[in-house]
């Protein structure tokens, strides 16, 4: 069965536009009421976002069914022992509803974030793999961890997780190296390639090399708009506000689509093999975002039909 989730914006642009933190919690509640399967928040130090762990804790208290996730967490920005405890606490608070998608940062954008946290940019992918390995060791109750970057002769004792082994951890990446590591070290894959054929070939490579089950997901930026000109204009505005770049450039890097509900659904269907769609609304305006929620539900209903 395919699942469908909503990425809830927690970054500075939507807060500057008038959205409040409690209102974002209500968005998570609305997503559950609309029948979506999951809600997700991002993570960055670049635009002073609301803290991902704090938001997910608030979502956990107000929802009962949806999966709660990060899309994607930058684990290097936090102490790995403390983040192991925080994620375990979120998983227990939500009765086992947490999924943790992680990333190693985006070259050309993430270097200042690593500098803020005092973490070397070099070997960032090996560091990420080690942090995830450390989390799992702590959640399994192991007493030490030694990776290629991180070394701990002793680990604190944590409560047992809601699920054996702790919450699933997905990798948000598409590089050739990532495709070879996902099936060995991660429980899921969360890319956003603009070309569906790249998604299909990437998934085939993961499965050919995998030694464990992997959930194939897709991060998709969407705007449901029957007026094609308005849709293109809103997408252009979003890309310039969010990335400081034109939509044509951003579309060459990540999956973005605008059109009627049936047109958006048709584009998403081209990504064969996806088991969990993460849908991000292409707007930082609260009014537009709220108008999009029932339209997204319309797209999901078409995909489920």
Short mmCIF file of C-alpha atoms in Angstrom, two decimals, residues 85-269:
data_model
loop_
_atom_site.label_atom_id
_atom_site.label_comp_id
_atom_site.label_asym_id
_atom_site.label_seq_id
_atom_site.Cartn_x
_atom_site.Cartn_y
_atom_site.Cartn_z
CA UNK A 85 17.87 10.15 23.31
CA UNK A 86 15.65 12.83 21.75
CA UNK A 87 14.59 10.58 18.86
CA UNK A 88 13.95 7.69 21.21
CA UNK A 89 11.83 9.98 23.37
CA UNK A 90 9.82 11.12 20.32
CA UNK A 91 9.28 7.53 19.27
CA UNK A 92 7.99 6.63 22.73
CA UNK A 93 5.81 9.77 22.95
CA UNK A 94 4.21 8.88 19.61
CA UNK A 95 3.81 5.16 20.42
CA UNK A 96 6.18 4.11 17.67
CA UNK A 97 5.04 6.49 14.90
CA UNK A 98 8.42 8.11 14.16
CA UNK A 99 10.41 7.81 10.92
CA UNK A 100 13.75 9.63 10.67
CA UNK A 101 14.91 10.69 7.21
CA UNK A 102 18.47 12.04 7.38
CA UNK A 103 20.90 13.82 5.09
CA UNK A 104 24.57 14.78 5.00
CA UNK A 105 23.97 18.32 3.77
CA UNK A 106 23.86 19.91 0.31
CA UNK A 107 27.16 21.12 -1.13
CA UNK A 108 27.07 24.85 -1.76
CA UNK A 109 24.38 25.48 0.85
CA UNK A 110 25.08 23.48 4.00
CA UNK A 111 28.69 24.37 4.74
CA UNK A 112 27.73 27.39 6.92
CA UNK A 113 25.39 25.19 8.98
CA UNK A 114 28.20 22.77 9.76
CA UNK A 115 30.38 25.75 10.70
CA UNK A 116 27.67 27.02 13.09
CA UNK A 117 27.67 23.61 14.80
CA UNK A 118 31.48 23.37 14.84
CA UNK A 119 31.45 20.16 12.78
CA UNK A 120 33.95 19.49 9.96
CA UNK A 121 32.47 19.41 6.46
CA UNK A 122 35.05 16.81 5.43
CA UNK A 123 33.90 13.18 5.62
CA UNK A 124 30.33 14.31 6.24
CA UNK A 125 28.83 11.17 4.69
CA UNK A 126 30.96 8.85 6.81
CA UNK A 127 30.02 10.93 9.85
CA UNK A 128 26.33 10.57 8.98
CA UNK A 129 26.60 6.79 8.64
CA UNK A 130 28.40 6.65 11.99
CA UNK A 131 25.77 8.77 13.75
CA UNK A 132 23.01 6.47 12.51
CA UNK A 133 25.06 3.44 13.56
CA UNK A 134 25.58 5.00 16.98
CA UNK A 135 21.83 5.65 17.36
CA UNK A 136 21.03 2.05 16.59
CA UNK A 137 23.69 0.76 18.96
CA UNK A 138 22.26 2.92 21.75
CA UNK A 139 18.68 1.86 20.97
CA UNK A 140 19.74 -1.80 21.05
CA UNK A 141 21.29 -1.30 24.47
CA UNK A 142 24.89 -1.82 23.37
CA UNK A 143 27.66 -0.57 25.65
CA UNK A 144 30.06 0.95 23.08
CA UNK A 145 30.36 2.09 19.48
CA UNK A 146 33.34 2.42 17.15
CA UNK A 147 32.87 3.65 13.60
CA UNK A 148 35.14 5.23 11.04
CA UNK A 149 34.65 8.76 12.47
CA UNK A 150 32.94 8.38 15.85
CA UNK A 151 34.32 6.35 18.76
CA UNK A 152 32.63 5.80 22.12
CA UNK A 153 34.10 3.37 24.64
CA UNK A 154 30.86 3.58 26.63
CA UNK A 155 27.25 4.50 25.88
CA UNK A 156 24.51 5.59 28.28
CA UNK A 157 21.67 3.24 29.07
CA UNK A 158 18.37 4.26 27.40
CA UNK A 159 14.82 2.93 27.78
CA UNK A 160 13.73 0.26 25.32
CA UNK A 161 12.34 1.81 22.10
CA UNK A 162 8.72 1.46 21.04
CA UNK A 163 9.85 -0.95 18.30
CA UNK A 164 12.78 -3.37 18.43
CA UNK A 165 15.83 -1.57 17.11
CA UNK A 166 14.21 1.86 17.28
CA UNK A 167 12.53 3.98 14.60
CA UNK A 168 13.33 3.39 10.91
CA UNK A 169 16.00 5.66 9.42
CA UNK A 170 15.85 6.70 5.75
CA UNK A 171 18.59 8.34 3.70
CA UNK A 172 17.74 11.47 1.69
CA UNK A 173 20.34 11.33 -1.10
CA UNK A 174 20.81 10.37 -4.72
CA UNK A 175 24.58 10.17 -5.33
CA UNK A 176 26.03 6.90 -6.68
CA UNK A 177 27.68 6.30 -3.33
CA UNK A 178 24.40 6.81 -1.51
CA UNK A 179 22.63 4.31 -3.75
CA UNK A 180 25.20 1.66 -2.79
CA UNK A 181 24.97 2.44 0.95
CA UNK A 182 21.21 2.68 1.37
CA UNK A 183 20.46 -1.02 1.07
CA UNK A 184 23.18 -1.87 3.59
CA UNK A 185 22.74 0.82 6.22
CA UNK A 186 19.28 2.42 5.92
CA UNK A 187 15.61 1.46 6.05
CA UNK A 188 14.35 3.81 3.35
CA UNK A 189 15.25 6.11 0.47
CA UNK A 190 14.01 9.71 0.15
CA UNK A 191 15.23 11.48 -3.03
CA UNK A 192 13.61 14.20 -5.17
CA UNK A 193 14.91 13.61 -8.73
CA UNK A 194 13.19 15.69 -11.43
CA UNK A 195 13.28 12.81 -13.94
CA UNK A 196 11.09 9.77 -13.12
CA UNK A 197 13.48 7.55 -15.10
CA UNK A 198 16.28 8.47 -12.70
CA UNK A 199 14.10 7.42 -9.79
CA UNK A 200 13.33 4.06 -11.38
CA UNK A 201 16.98 3.35 -12.22
CA UNK A 202 18.12 4.48 -8.77
CA UNK A 203 15.63 2.21 -7.06
CA UNK A 204 16.71 -0.70 -9.24
CA UNK A 205 20.33 -0.17 -8.20
CA UNK A 206 19.40 0.00 -4.52
CA UNK A 207 17.44 -3.24 -4.74
CA UNK A 208 20.22 -4.98 -6.66
CA UNK A 209 22.71 -4.18 -3.87
CA UNK A 210 20.40 -4.28 -0.83
CA UNK A 211 20.92 -6.67 2.05
CA UNK A 212 17.86 -5.38 3.96
CA UNK A 213 14.31 -4.16 3.14
CA UNK A 214 14.19 -0.55 1.91
CA UNK A 215 11.11 1.71 1.75
CA UNK A 216 11.20 3.75 -1.49
CA UNK A 217 9.86 7.28 -0.89
CA UNK A 218 9.74 10.49 -2.92
CA UNK A 219 9.93 14.14 -1.85
CA UNK A 220 7.74 16.12 -4.27
CA UNK A 221 7.04 19.86 -4.35
CA UNK A 222 3.52 20.42 -5.68
CA UNK A 223 1.04 23.20 -6.31
CA UNK A 224 -2.48 22.23 -7.33
CA UNK A 225 -3.75 25.04 -9.55
CA UNK A 226 -6.20 24.83 -12.46
CA UNK A 227 -4.98 28.16 -13.89
CA UNK A 228 -1.67 27.25 -15.53
CA UNK A 229 -0.35 30.83 -15.61
CA UNK A 230 -1.12 31.39 -11.93
CA UNK A 231 0.45 28.07 -11.04
CA UNK A 232 3.69 28.92 -12.84
CA UNK A 233 3.77 32.37 -11.23
CA UNK A 234 3.27 30.97 -7.74
CA UNK A 235 5.94 28.33 -8.29
CA UNK A 236 8.35 30.99 -9.50
CA UNK A 237 7.65 33.13 -6.43
CA UNK A 238 8.16 30.14 -4.13
CA UNK A 239 11.52 29.19 -5.65
CA UNK A 240 12.85 32.72 -5.44
CA UNK A 241 11.70 33.14 -1.82
CA UNK A 242 12.81 29.71 -0.66
CA UNK A 243 16.03 29.28 -2.64
CA UNK A 244 16.81 32.68 -4.14
CA UNK A 245 16.81 31.00 -7.55
CA UNK A 246 14.41 30.87 -10.54
CA UNK A 247 12.01 27.97 -10.88
CA UNK A 248 13.65 26.75 -14.09
CA UNK A 249 16.92 26.22 -12.22
CA UNK A 250 15.31 24.53 -9.20
CA UNK A 251 13.26 22.20 -11.43
CA UNK A 252 16.52 20.92 -12.85
CA UNK A 253 17.52 19.73 -9.37
CA UNK A 254 14.32 18.59 -7.67
CA UNK A 255 10.89 17.23 -8.51
CA UNK A 256 8.36 20.06 -8.82
CA UNK A 257 4.94 20.01 -10.45
CA UNK A 258 1.99 22.37 -10.82
CA UNK A 259 -1.34 21.81 -12.56
CA UNK A 260 -4.83 20.55 -11.88
CA UNK A 261 -5.33 17.73 -9.39
CA UNK A 262 -5.48 15.19 -12.21
CA UNK A 263 -2.34 16.62 -13.86
CA UNK A 264 -0.38 16.52 -10.60
CA UNK A 265 -1.54 12.96 -9.92
CA UNK A 266 -0.49 11.93 -13.44
CA UNK A 267 3.01 13.32 -12.90
CA UNK A 268 3.39 11.55 -9.55
CA UNK A 269 2.28 8.24 -11.08
#
